[in-house]
Short mmCIF file of C-alpha atoms and ligand atoms in Angstrom, two decimals:
data_model
loop_
_atom_site.label_atom_id
_atom_site.label_comp_id
_atom_site.label_asym_id
_atom_site.label_seq_id
_atom_site.Cartn_x
_atom_site.Cartn_y
_atom_site.Cartn_z
CA MET G 30 -17.02 95.74 232.84
CA ILE G 31 -15.44 95.07 236.38
CA GLU G 32 -16.58 93.57 239.16
CA HIS G 33 -16.15 95.80 242.03
CA ARG G 34 -15.18 93.60 244.98
CA ASN G 35 -15.16 94.03 249.24
CA TYR G 36 -12.33 95.26 250.18
CA ILE G 37 -10.45 92.99 253.88
CA ALA G 38 -7.78 92.66 255.01
CA GLY G 39 -5.46 94.17 252.15
CA ALA G 40 -7.58 91.46 249.24
CA TRP G 41 -10.48 91.55 246.52
CA SER G 42 -13.71 89.92 248.28
CA GLY G 43 -17.14 88.90 246.75
CA GLU G 44 -19.38 86.57 244.89
CA ASP G 45 -22.74 88.20 244.17
CA PHE G 46 -23.26 90.95 242.51
CA ARG G 47 -25.55 93.99 241.79
CA ARG G 48 -25.29 96.28 239.28
CA ASN G 49 -26.34 100.34 240.02
CA SER G 50 -27.55 102.69 237.13
CA ASN G 51 -27.42 106.16 236.45
CA PRO G 52 -30.00 108.38 237.62
CA SER G 53 -29.58 110.19 234.98
CA ASP G 54 -29.58 107.12 231.95
CA LEU G 55 -31.62 104.14 233.86
CA SER G 56 -30.20 101.71 231.16
CA ASP G 57 -26.56 103.32 232.09
CA THR G 58 -24.57 101.37 234.37
CA VAL G 59 -22.58 102.88 236.03
CA GLY G 60 -21.06 99.21 237.60
CA MET G 61 -21.21 95.73 239.15
CA TYR G 62 -21.12 95.55 243.10
CA ALA G 63 -20.26 93.39 245.33
CA ARG G 64 -23.05 92.70 248.22
CA ALA G 65 -21.06 92.05 251.34
CA THR G 66 -21.86 88.68 253.26
CA GLU G 67 -22.10 88.59 257.35
CA HIS G 68 -18.85 86.87 256.88
CA GLU G 69 -16.96 89.34 255.24
CA VAL G 70 -18.03 91.61 257.51
CA ASP G 71 -17.07 90.03 260.00
CA ARG G 72 -13.19 89.47 258.66
CA ALA G 73 -13.03 93.18 258.01
CA ILE G 74 -13.47 93.88 261.69
CA GLU G 75 -11.16 91.57 262.57
CA ALA G 76 -8.30 93.05 259.96
CA ALA G 77 -9.49 96.44 261.45
CA ALA G 78 -8.94 95.06 265.07
CA GLU G 79 -5.55 92.89 264.26
CA ALA G 80 -4.35 96.13 261.62
CA GLN G 81 -4.36 98.19 264.74
CA PRO G 82 -2.13 98.31 267.43
CA GLY G 83 1.04 98.01 264.55
CA TRP G 84 -1.05 101.43 262.68
CA ALA G 85 -1.78 103.58 265.56
CA ALA G 86 2.94 102.47 266.74
CA LEU G 87 3.46 103.58 263.23
CA PRO G 88 5.96 106.84 263.60
CA VAL G 89 3.26 110.10 262.53
CA GLY G 90 6.22 110.75 259.52
CA ALA G 91 4.72 107.97 258.33
CA ARG G 92 1.07 108.04 258.78
CA ALA G 93 1.33 111.72 257.47
CA SER G 94 2.78 110.03 254.69
CA TYR G 95 0.42 107.37 253.55
CA LEU G 96 -2.39 110.61 253.82
CA ASP G 97 -0.62 112.67 252.35
CA ALA G 98 -0.37 110.12 249.31
CA ILE G 99 -3.73 109.31 249.03
CA GLY G 100 -5.18 113.18 249.27
CA SER G 101 -2.26 113.95 246.28
CA MET G 102 -3.76 110.36 244.35
CA ILE G 103 -6.99 111.48 244.85
CA LEU G 104 -6.27 114.96 243.35
CA ALA G 105 -4.98 114.12 240.46
CA ARG G 106 -8.12 112.08 239.45
CA ALA G 107 -10.45 114.46 240.67
CA SER G 108 -11.81 114.86 236.53
CA GLU G 109 -12.36 111.03 235.98
CA LEU G 110 -13.47 110.53 240.83
CA GLY G 111 -15.87 112.94 239.73
CA GLU G 112 -17.11 112.07 236.79
CA LEU G 113 -17.63 108.87 238.11
CA LEU G 114 -19.53 110.13 241.80
CA ALA G 115 -21.95 112.93 238.98
CA ARG G 116 -22.67 109.11 237.20
CA GLU G 117 -23.84 107.36 240.10
CA GLU G 118 -25.60 110.15 242.25
CA GLY G 119 -26.28 112.89 239.70
CA LYS G 120 -24.86 115.69 240.85
CA THR G 121 -23.08 118.06 237.96
CA ARG G 122 -20.33 117.03 236.84
CA ALA G 123 -18.57 120.58 237.77
CA GLU G 124 -19.77 119.62 241.46
CA GLY G 125 -18.22 115.80 241.17
CA ILE G 126 -15.01 116.90 240.42
CA GLY G 127 -15.41 120.61 242.89
CA GLU G 128 -16.16 117.67 246.05
CA ALA G 129 -13.72 114.92 244.48
CA ALA G 130 -10.72 117.99 245.26
CA ARG G 131 -11.99 118.31 247.73
CA ALA G 132 -11.98 115.01 249.35
CA GLY G 133 -8.26 114.94 248.13
CA GLN G 134 -7.31 118.04 249.88
CA THR G 135 -9.11 116.15 253.19
CA PHE G 136 -6.46 113.51 253.33
CA ARG G 137 -3.79 115.68 252.45
CA TYR G 138 -5.50 118.50 255.92
CA TYR G 139 -4.52 115.68 258.35
CA ALA G 140 -1.63 114.49 256.79
CA ALA G 141 -0.32 117.91 258.40
CA GLN G 142 -2.36 118.51 261.42
CA ILE G 143 -1.56 114.53 262.76
CA LEU G 144 2.03 116.86 263.18
CA GLN G 145 0.82 120.23 265.63
CA ALA G 146 0.91 118.86 269.13
CA THR G 147 -2.05 117.07 271.25
CA GLY G 148 -0.91 117.14 274.12
CA GLU G 149 -1.73 118.69 277.10
CA ARG G 150 0.61 119.50 280.70
CA PHE G 151 -0.93 120.44 284.21
CA ALA G 152 0.52 121.68 287.43
CA SER G 153 -1.33 119.62 290.29
CA THR G 154 -1.76 120.53 293.07
CA THR G 155 0.14 118.31 294.71
CA PRO G 156 3.50 119.58 295.46
CA GLY G 157 6.63 117.50 293.22
CA THR G 158 3.50 116.40 290.30
CA THR G 159 3.15 117.25 286.94
CA ILE G 160 -0.24 115.84 285.38
CA ASP G 161 0.21 115.21 280.96
CA VAL G 162 -2.99 114.96 279.68
CA ASP G 163 -2.76 112.68 276.20
CA ARG G 164 -4.07 110.91 273.24
CA ARG G 165 -4.19 107.37 271.73
CA PRO G 166 -6.21 106.60 269.04
CA LEU G 167 -10.16 105.24 270.13
CA GLY G 168 -9.23 101.69 268.02
CA VAL G 169 -11.33 100.40 264.96
CA ILE G 170 -13.91 102.92 263.63
CA GLY G 171 -17.28 101.62 262.19
CA ILE G 172 -18.01 104.31 259.29
CA ILE G 173 -21.21 104.48 258.09
CA THR G 174 -22.33 107.53 255.48
CA PRO G 175 -24.77 108.24 252.91
CA TRP G 176 -25.62 108.83 249.66
CA ASN G 177 -25.36 112.62 248.80
CA PHE G 178 -21.64 113.29 248.88
CA PRO G 179 -20.40 109.79 248.30
CA LEU G 180 -16.91 111.41 248.63
CA ALA G 181 -16.64 114.21 250.32
CA ILE G 182 -18.62 112.20 253.80
CA PRO G 183 -16.10 109.13 253.45
CA ALA G 184 -13.09 111.11 253.19
CA TRP G 185 -13.97 113.61 255.92
CA LYS G 186 -14.43 109.95 258.23
CA ALA G 187 -11.75 108.20 256.72
CA ALA G 188 -8.78 110.86 256.15
CA PRO G 189 -9.25 111.64 260.59
CA ALA G 190 -9.69 108.29 261.30
CA LEU G 191 -7.19 106.84 259.47
CA ALA G 192 -4.65 109.90 260.91
CA TYR G 193 -5.11 109.39 264.33
CA GLY G 194 -4.07 106.23 264.38
CA ASN G 195 -7.59 104.28 264.32
CA THR G 196 -8.55 101.33 261.35
CA VAL G 197 -11.53 101.46 259.86
CA VAL G 198 -14.54 99.29 258.33
CA MET G 199 -16.43 101.57 255.63
CA LYS G 200 -19.77 100.90 255.19
CA PRO G 201 -20.88 103.01 251.98
CA ALA G 202 -24.87 103.93 250.80
CA ASP G 203 -25.89 100.95 248.61
CA LEU G 204 -27.09 104.44 246.38
CA VAL G 205 -23.36 104.86 246.26
CA PRO G 206 -21.33 102.58 246.47
CA GLY G 207 -18.45 102.46 243.72
CA SER G 208 -17.19 106.44 244.77
CA ALA G 209 -15.93 104.45 248.15
CA TRP G 210 -14.72 101.43 246.16
CA LEU G 211 -12.43 104.23 244.28
CA ILE G 212 -10.92 105.00 247.62
CA ALA G 213 -10.79 101.94 248.40
CA SER G 214 -8.64 101.28 245.53
CA ILE G 215 -6.44 104.32 245.77
CA ILE G 216 -5.96 103.82 249.70
CA HIS G 217 -4.84 100.25 248.68
CA GLU G 218 -2.31 101.53 245.42
CA ALA G 219 -0.48 103.44 247.92
CA GLY G 220 -0.07 100.97 250.25
CA VAL G 221 -1.44 101.69 253.25
CA PRO G 222 -1.19 97.80 255.50
CA ALA G 223 -3.51 95.56 255.55
CA GLY G 224 -6.30 95.24 257.22
CA VAL G 225 -6.07 99.17 258.12
CA PHE G 226 -8.70 100.55 256.41
CA ASN G 227 -11.60 98.03 254.89
CA LEU G 228 -14.89 98.93 252.55
CA VAL G 229 -17.46 96.60 252.59
CA LEU G 230 -20.41 97.33 250.31
CA GLY G 231 -24.09 96.05 250.32
CA SER G 232 -27.27 96.20 252.99
CA GLY G 233 -27.22 99.41 255.50
CA ARG G 234 -29.37 96.68 257.87
CA MET G 235 -27.33 93.75 258.04
CA ILE G 236 -23.76 95.57 257.97
CA GLY G 237 -25.02 99.05 259.72
CA ALA G 238 -25.61 96.22 262.63
CA ARG G 239 -22.93 93.78 262.71
CA LEU G 240 -20.90 97.22 263.51
CA VAL G 241 -22.73 98.42 265.79
CA GLU G 242 -23.06 94.72 267.53
CA SER G 243 -19.23 94.01 267.20
CA PRO G 244 -17.86 94.42 270.61
CA LEU G 245 -14.40 94.56 268.43
CA VAL G 246 -15.49 98.28 266.91
CA ASP G 247 -14.68 101.22 269.13
CA GLY G 248 -16.76 103.46 267.52
CA ILE G 249 -19.24 104.54 265.40
CA THR G 250 -19.74 107.62 262.78
CA PHE G 251 -22.55 107.42 261.26
CA THR G 252 -23.68 110.30 258.45
CA GLY G 253 -27.07 110.28 257.46
CA SER G 254 -31.43 109.90 257.84
CA THR G 255 -31.77 111.22 262.23
CA GLN G 256 -34.44 108.27 261.57
CA VAL G 257 -31.19 105.38 261.52
CA GLY G 258 -29.16 108.01 263.38
CA MET G 259 -31.00 107.48 266.43
CA HIS G 260 -31.51 103.25 265.88
CA ILE G 261 -27.80 103.82 265.78
CA ALA G 262 -27.82 105.78 268.75
CA GLY G 263 -29.49 103.27 271.21
CA GLU G 264 -27.47 99.58 269.77
CA SER G 265 -24.24 101.48 270.12
CA LEU G 266 -25.30 102.05 273.61
CA ARG G 267 -26.75 98.76 274.04
CA HIS G 268 -23.74 96.90 273.22
CA GLY G 269 -20.36 98.15 275.33
CA ALA G 270 -21.42 101.94 275.87
CA LYS G 271 -19.81 101.82 272.18
CA ARG G 272 -18.84 106.38 271.46
CA PHE G 273 -20.80 107.10 268.88
CA GLN G 274 -21.12 110.57 266.45
CA LEU G 275 -23.75 111.04 264.48
CA GLU G 276 -24.69 113.58 261.76
CA MET G 277 -28.50 113.40 260.52
CA GLY G 278 -30.83 115.11 258.82
CA GLY G 279 -32.03 119.42 258.58
CA LYS G 280 -34.14 122.00 257.80
CA ASN G 281 -33.04 124.56 257.64
CA PRO G 282 -34.55 128.17 256.60
CA LEU G 283 -32.72 131.56 255.18
CA LEU G 284 -34.37 134.11 256.59
CA VAL G 285 -34.60 137.64 254.04
CA LEU G 286 -34.67 140.84 256.14
CA ASP G 287 -36.94 143.58 254.40
CA ASP G 288 -33.04 145.76 254.43
CA ALA G 289 -31.61 142.55 252.30
CA ASP G 290 -29.54 143.45 249.37
CA ILE G 291 -32.13 141.38 246.92
CA ASP G 292 -29.21 140.52 244.81
CA VAL G 293 -27.87 138.33 247.05
CA ALA G 294 -30.80 137.31 248.36
CA VAL G 295 -31.92 135.79 245.99
CA ALA G 296 -28.44 134.13 244.30
CA ALA G 297 -27.76 132.54 248.02
CA ALA G 298 -31.77 131.38 247.49
CA VAL G 299 -31.18 129.62 244.43
CA ALA G 300 -27.89 127.80 245.00
CA GLY G 301 -28.85 127.17 248.71
CA THR G 302 -31.92 126.04 247.55
CA PHE G 303 -31.42 123.45 244.66
CA TYR G 304 -28.18 123.30 244.18
CA SER G 305 -27.05 119.79 244.05
CA THR G 306 -30.88 118.80 243.66
CA GLY G 307 -31.47 120.15 247.00
CA GLN G 308 -29.89 116.92 247.88
CA ARG G 309 -27.68 118.56 250.59
CA CYS G 310 -28.38 118.14 254.45
CA THR G 311 -27.04 121.47 254.31
CA ALA G 312 -29.56 122.75 252.03
CA SER G 313 -32.35 125.71 252.73
CA SER G 314 -35.98 124.87 252.55
CA ARG G 315 -37.62 127.05 254.79
CA LEU G 316 -37.46 130.90 253.23
CA VAL G 317 -38.75 132.89 255.64
CA VAL G 318 -39.42 136.46 253.96
CA GLN G 319 -40.14 139.87 255.49
CA SER G 320 -42.91 142.09 254.33
CA GLY G 321 -41.79 144.18 252.58
CA ILE G 322 -39.13 142.41 250.65
CA HIS G 323 -41.56 139.53 250.04
CA ASP G 324 -43.15 140.05 246.83
CA VAL G 325 -40.70 141.53 245.48
CA PHE G 326 -38.32 138.36 246.16
CA VAL G 327 -40.92 136.22 245.82
CA GLU G 328 -41.21 137.84 242.02
CA ARG G 329 -37.70 137.26 241.51
CA LEU G 330 -36.82 133.80 242.96
CA THR G 331 -39.91 132.30 241.15
CA LYS G 332 -38.15 133.53 237.71
CA ALA G 333 -34.39 132.50 238.61
CA THR G 334 -36.06 128.82 240.02
CA SER G 335 -38.33 128.29 236.44
CA GLU G 336 -34.57 129.23 234.58
CA LEU G 337 -32.57 126.51 236.54
CA VAL G 338 -31.37 124.02 233.26
CA VAL G 339 -32.14 120.67 234.68
CA GLY G 340 -30.80 117.95 232.61
CA HIS G 341 -28.20 115.49 232.74
CA ALA G 342 -25.41 115.56 235.39
CA LEU G 343 -22.91 115.07 232.63
CA GLU G 344 -24.66 117.75 229.94
CA ALA G 345 -22.23 121.02 230.20
CA THR G 346 -25.09 122.80 230.32
CA THR G 347 -26.84 121.66 233.05
CA GLU G 348 -27.23 122.94 236.22
CA ILE G 349 -29.49 120.78 238.58
CA GLY G 350 -28.69 117.01 237.75
CA PRO G 351 -31.49 114.48 238.49
CA VAL G 352 -33.34 113.44 242.11
CA VAL G 353 -30.76 110.52 243.31
CA SER G 354 -33.13 107.70 242.59
CA GLU G 355 -37.38 106.45 242.08
CA SER G 356 -38.22 105.69 245.35
CA GLN G 357 -36.22 109.83 246.19
CA LEU G 358 -37.96 111.25 243.50
CA GLN G 359 -41.54 109.89 244.35
CA GLN G 360 -40.69 110.83 247.56
CA ASP G 361 -40.23 114.79 246.24
CA LEU G 362 -43.81 114.23 243.54
CA ASP G 363 -45.52 113.46 247.79
CA TYR G 364 -44.36 115.70 249.60
CA VAL G 365 -45.22 118.43 245.93
CA ARG G 366 -48.76 117.24 246.40
CA ILE G 367 -48.94 116.78 250.79
CA GLY G 368 -48.01 120.93 250.31
CA ARG G 369 -51.05 121.35 247.77
CA ASP G 370 -53.25 119.85 249.98
CA GLU G 371 -52.64 121.84 252.82
CA GLY G 372 -52.64 125.34 250.76
CA ALA G 373 -49.18 126.64 250.02
CA GLU G 374 -48.80 127.49 246.31
CA VAL G 375 -47.14 126.29 243.67
CA LEU G 376 -45.18 129.40 241.80
CA THR G 377 -43.52 127.06 239.94
CA GLY G 378 -42.25 123.30 239.20
CA GLY G 379 -44.04 120.45 240.78
CA GLU G 380 -43.99 118.21 238.13
CA VAL G 381 -41.17 115.15 236.37
CA VAL G 382 -39.52 116.43 233.26
CA GLU G 383 -38.27 114.47 230.37
CA ARG G 384 -35.06 114.12 229.30
CA ALA G 385 -33.85 112.81 226.23
CA THR G 386 -32.69 109.98 228.73
CA GLU G 387 -35.05 107.91 231.17
CA GLY G 388 -33.87 109.16 234.15
CA ASN G 389 -35.18 110.58 237.81
CA PHE G 390 -35.67 114.20 236.58
CA MET G 391 -37.83 116.76 238.33
CA GLN G 392 -38.82 120.85 238.34
CA PRO G 393 -37.64 122.10 241.29
CA THR G 394 -40.31 122.97 242.99
CA LEU G 395 -40.88 126.15 244.43
CA PHE G 396 -43.79 126.99 247.11
CA ALA G 397 -45.79 130.31 248.65
CA ALA G 398 -47.90 131.41 250.70
CA GLY G 399 -46.62 128.46 253.54
CA ARG G 400 -47.07 128.09 256.75
CA ASN G 401 -44.12 126.97 259.76
CA ASP G 402 -46.91 123.60 260.51
CA MET G 403 -47.10 122.63 257.91
CA ARG G 404 -45.51 119.19 256.52
CA ILE G 405 -43.64 120.46 254.36
CA ASN G 406 -41.91 123.20 256.51
CA ARG G 407 -41.35 119.71 259.84
CA GLU G 408 -40.23 117.46 257.78
CA GLU G 409 -37.32 116.55 255.91
CA ILE G 410 -37.75 116.43 252.42
CA PHE G 411 -34.44 116.25 250.65
CA GLY G 412 -34.74 117.66 246.98
CA PRO G 413 -35.11 120.93 244.66
CA VAL G 414 -38.82 121.68 246.94
CA ALA G 415 -38.66 124.80 249.00
CA CYS G 416 -41.77 126.32 250.53
CA VAL G 417 -41.82 130.87 251.06
CA ILE G 418 -43.05 132.05 254.88
CA ARG G 419 -43.92 135.60 255.01
CA VAL G 420 -43.04 136.84 258.56
CA ASP G 421 -43.90 140.55 259.61
CA ASP G 422 -40.97 141.35 261.35
CA TYR G 423 -36.91 139.88 262.49
CA GLU G 424 -38.21 138.66 266.03
CA GLU G 425 -40.46 136.75 264.23
CA GLY G 426 -38.32 136.03 261.62
CA LEU G 427 -36.36 134.50 264.06
CA ALA G 428 -38.48 132.63 265.76
CA VAL G 429 -39.83 130.98 263.39
CA ALA G 430 -36.42 130.24 261.53
CA ASN G 431 -35.93 128.80 264.73
CA ASP G 432 -39.08 126.72 265.21
CA THR G 433 -38.06 123.57 263.85
CA GLU G 434 -36.27 119.73 265.47
CA TYR G 435 -33.50 120.56 263.42
CA GLY G 436 -30.66 122.14 263.95
CA LEU G 437 -28.05 122.04 261.80
CA SER G 438 -27.31 126.07 259.04
CA SER G 439 -29.08 128.75 259.74
CA GLY G 440 -29.24 131.80 257.45
CA VAL G 441 -30.09 134.96 257.33
CA VAL G 442 -29.89 138.04 254.79
CA THR G 443 -29.31 141.55 256.06
CA THR G 444 -27.36 144.53 255.77
CA SER G 445 -27.65 145.48 259.41
CA LEU G 446 -24.64 144.50 261.10
CA SER G 447 -26.47 144.64 264.79
CA LYS G 448 -29.94 141.96 263.16
CA ALA G 449 -26.50 139.85 261.52
CA ALA G 450 -24.99 140.05 265.15
CA ASN G 451 -28.27 138.67 266.91
CA PHE G 452 -28.79 136.22 264.41
CA ARG G 453 -25.22 134.50 265.07
CA ALA G 454 -26.07 134.76 268.66
CA HIS G 455 -29.68 133.85 268.25
CA ALA G 456 -30.19 131.00 265.54
CA GLN G 457 -30.26 127.36 267.24
CA ALA G 458 -28.26 125.69 264.51
CA GLY G 459 -24.58 124.59 264.91
CA ILE G 460 -23.34 126.26 260.87
CA ILE G 461 -24.41 129.12 260.55
CA THR G 462 -24.75 132.78 257.19
CA ILE G 463 -24.83 135.86 256.91
CA ASN G 464 -25.21 136.96 253.02
CA ARG G 465 -24.15 133.78 251.91
CA PRO G 466 -25.82 130.44 251.14
CA THR G 467 -27.00 127.67 254.41
CA ALA G 468 -24.36 125.72 252.14
CA ASN G 469 -21.26 125.91 253.33
CA THR G 470 -18.63 123.18 254.96
CA GLU G 471 -15.06 123.16 255.01
CA MET G 472 -12.38 120.99 255.90
CA HIS G 473 -10.22 122.91 258.28
CA VAL G 474 -13.24 124.32 260.60
CA PRO G 475 -16.44 122.15 262.33
CA PHE G 476 -18.75 121.17 260.55
CA GLY G 477 -22.02 119.47 262.20
CA GLY G 478 -25.11 121.21 264.43
CA THR G 479 -27.30 120.68 267.29
CA LYS G 480 -30.89 119.54 268.29
CA ALA G 481 -32.25 116.79 266.43
CA SER G 482 -29.03 117.51 263.69
CA SER G 483 -26.43 116.22 265.45
CA PHE G 484 -24.93 113.80 268.24
CA GLY G 485 -21.95 113.91 269.58
CA ALA G 486 -18.04 115.88 268.68
CA ARG G 487 -17.54 117.49 265.70
CA GLU G 488 -16.76 116.64 262.85
CA GLN G 489 -13.86 117.93 259.93
CA GLY G 490 -11.19 120.53 261.38
CA PRO G 491 -8.44 120.34 263.96
CA HIS G 492 -11.90 119.40 266.52
CA ALA G 493 -12.20 116.03 264.42
CA ARG G 494 -9.45 114.29 266.63
CA GLU G 495 -12.33 114.41 269.92
CA PHE G 496 -14.06 111.29 267.77
CA PHE G 497 -11.02 110.24 267.02
CA THR G 498 -8.69 109.78 270.16
CA THR G 499 -9.14 109.54 274.00
CA MET G 500 -7.73 110.71 276.37
CA THR G 501 -5.46 109.81 279.42
CA THR G 502 -4.42 112.03 282.61
CA THR G 503 -0.78 110.96 283.30
CA TYR G 504 0.07 111.47 287.14
CA THR G 505 3.78 111.99 287.54
CA ALA G 506 5.36 112.53 290.79
CA HIS G 507 9.09 113.62 290.51
CA GLY G 508 11.31 114.28 293.47
CA THR G 509 11.51 111.61 296.01
CA PRO G 510 8.39 112.09 298.13
P1 NAP R 602 -30.09 106.80 255.81
O1 NAP R 602 -30.58 105.80 254.46
O2 NAP R 602 -30.25 107.03 257.56
O3 NAP R 602 -28.36 106.14 255.31
C1 NAP R 602 -27.47 106.18 256.18
C2 NAP R 602 -26.75 104.93 256.15
O4 NAP R 602 -26.92 104.59 257.08
C3 NAP R 602 -26.29 104.26 254.84
O5 NAP R 602 -25.12 103.91 254.48
C4 NAP R 602 -27.21 103.20 254.93
O6 NAP R 602 -27.10 102.37 253.95
C5 NAP R 602 -26.88 103.16 256.60
N1 NAP R 602 -28.37 102.24 257.50
C6 NAP R 602 -29.58 102.31 256.74
N2 NAP R 602 -29.95 101.60 257.78
C7 NAP R 602 -29.47 100.95 258.55
C8 NAP R 602 -28.96 100.49 259.74
N3 NAP R 602 -29.67 99.54 261.18
N4 NAP R 602 -28.08 99.96 261.19
C9 NAP R 602 -26.58 101.01 260.01
N5 NAP R 602 -26.95 101.86 258.81
C10 NAP R 602 -28.00 101.84 258.65
O7 NAP R 602 -29.47 108.12 254.89
P2 NAP R 602 -29.31 108.49 253.48
O8 NAP R 602 -31.22 108.32 253.14
O9 NAP R 602 -28.29 107.31 252.91
O10 NAP R 602 -29.28 110.13 253.52
C11 NAP R 602 -29.91 110.86 253.24
C12 NAP R 602 -29.81 111.37 254.95
O11 NAP R 602 -28.54 112.18 255.41
C13 NAP R 602 -31.04 113.70 255.06
O12 NAP R 602 -31.40 113.13 256.13
C14 NAP R 602 -29.58 114.48 254.97
O13 NAP R 602 -30.01 115.01 256.06
C15 NAP R 602 -28.64 112.60 255.77
N6 NAP R 602 -27.24 114.03 255.34
C16 NAP R 602 -26.50 114.48 257.26
C17 NAP R 602 -25.18 115.04 256.45
C18 NAP R 602 -24.79 116.11 258.51
O14 NAP R 602 -23.67 116.26 257.78
N7 NAP R 602 -25.55 115.70 259.40
C19 NAP R 602 -24.56 115.28 255.35
C20 NAP R 602 -25.25 114.39 254.64
C21 NAP R 602 -26.67 113.58 254.31
P3 NAP R 602 -28.06 101.60 252.44
O15 NAP R 602 -27.84 102.87 251.98
O16 NAP R 602 -27.68 100.44 252.33
O17 NAP R 602 -29.29 101.99 253.20
MG1 MG R 603 -32.25 106.61 252.45
#
């Protein structure tokens, strides 16, 4: 079995390894992965700082070629990457391959994106003068990623960071080092100059603190829990007012109105709530349903949920893979108990399930008779658990949908154009879906939320440059004064 090391200054390093196991089959070793030391993290940061001016000085076409090559290599190996992702995280093979393809496309997208014009020219109020606004790379970027999108999130942070002339030190989630390691190995194979991209594996607490505290790191882009994100925010400000971008938790509502097409509503709820085992920041976990359609919707959704096939992520028939880890499974089961204690009713699921292999398998769980003030409807569970909340009319439904500290995504299912338009104007979220699952992310458009879900510039699309570049404003006098 190969030992997967840290990637620092163009070379592989690390002595101390930890085994990572497959949540579909705990006896299956996905790989042995290094634990970076403090010294290695510091070396990675120094390497990135040394490489940054040279990388930024490359002609834009050269950077574009590297990104294009990385994207093409990821796409060519999408099946292998997707399967590894499914083994280490537990989403289905099809979802894993889809995510790998998206990661490859993201690198290719930014290869083209950086050839777009980025400067602006303004007239000056002073005669004979022009004002130019230019963009520069931010510098060295610390990338900290969660476990639930082990390829897509590293790609959607690393690709624009590198594209706009920054260098990177990336720290992936400890549960999923393998996908990030494969990206690093592809970047190495693509011949990207040493130090431009560095990967450090291991503990978030130690590596995260080192990245945030280092004066050589100019920005931190983080995706993960609100709790860790808020900690990073405070520390970034304490350490030289470092720039930071945070994508955090969600408690996303799907509002189903009486005039909804019932098939569309059930399909949106099943996919948005339970696919990827509910482990998506954009998953719908509050199903806010108007009273006229409530009973038929609940009956249809209960049936569809109970028929979902839970199993090993690599089995072709599996629709819902395992929960990512034993501690996450325990958290999901704790919330099932909390929901029952609060008086919500379990319509289907709520139990662990046994399969041929020992894994973290859990039935998708649907609650009804929920109130929006219950803990299961306030706190992010991050598993295959959702709750139906009954409302009388659209106004109440919108109010319940918005009554949350989070604001990542928010969906409505309706055939009324005016209600859809009203929802689009008033839903308190960064991502709004109409007659679709709440989980939508396309790489060429901005992604991010409001309230406690996000802080700072949007990710993805051309808007990613807001975080990864800084602006200069130049006043030029042309004539003799
Ligand atoms: P997490 O526990 O917050 O961890 C995220 C990353 O931060 C990991 O790499 C983790 O490393 C690292 N970390 C832990 N403690 C740290 C510290 N003190 N300083 C710096 N970094 C630290 O989140 P998770 O459990 O991986 O992911 C689930 C969460 O991510 C959910 O809340 C979900 O909603 C959110 N999420 C949000 C989005 C979005 O775009 N809004 C997308 C996906 C996921 P270790 O793994 O080593 O602990
Ligand atoms: Mg965690």
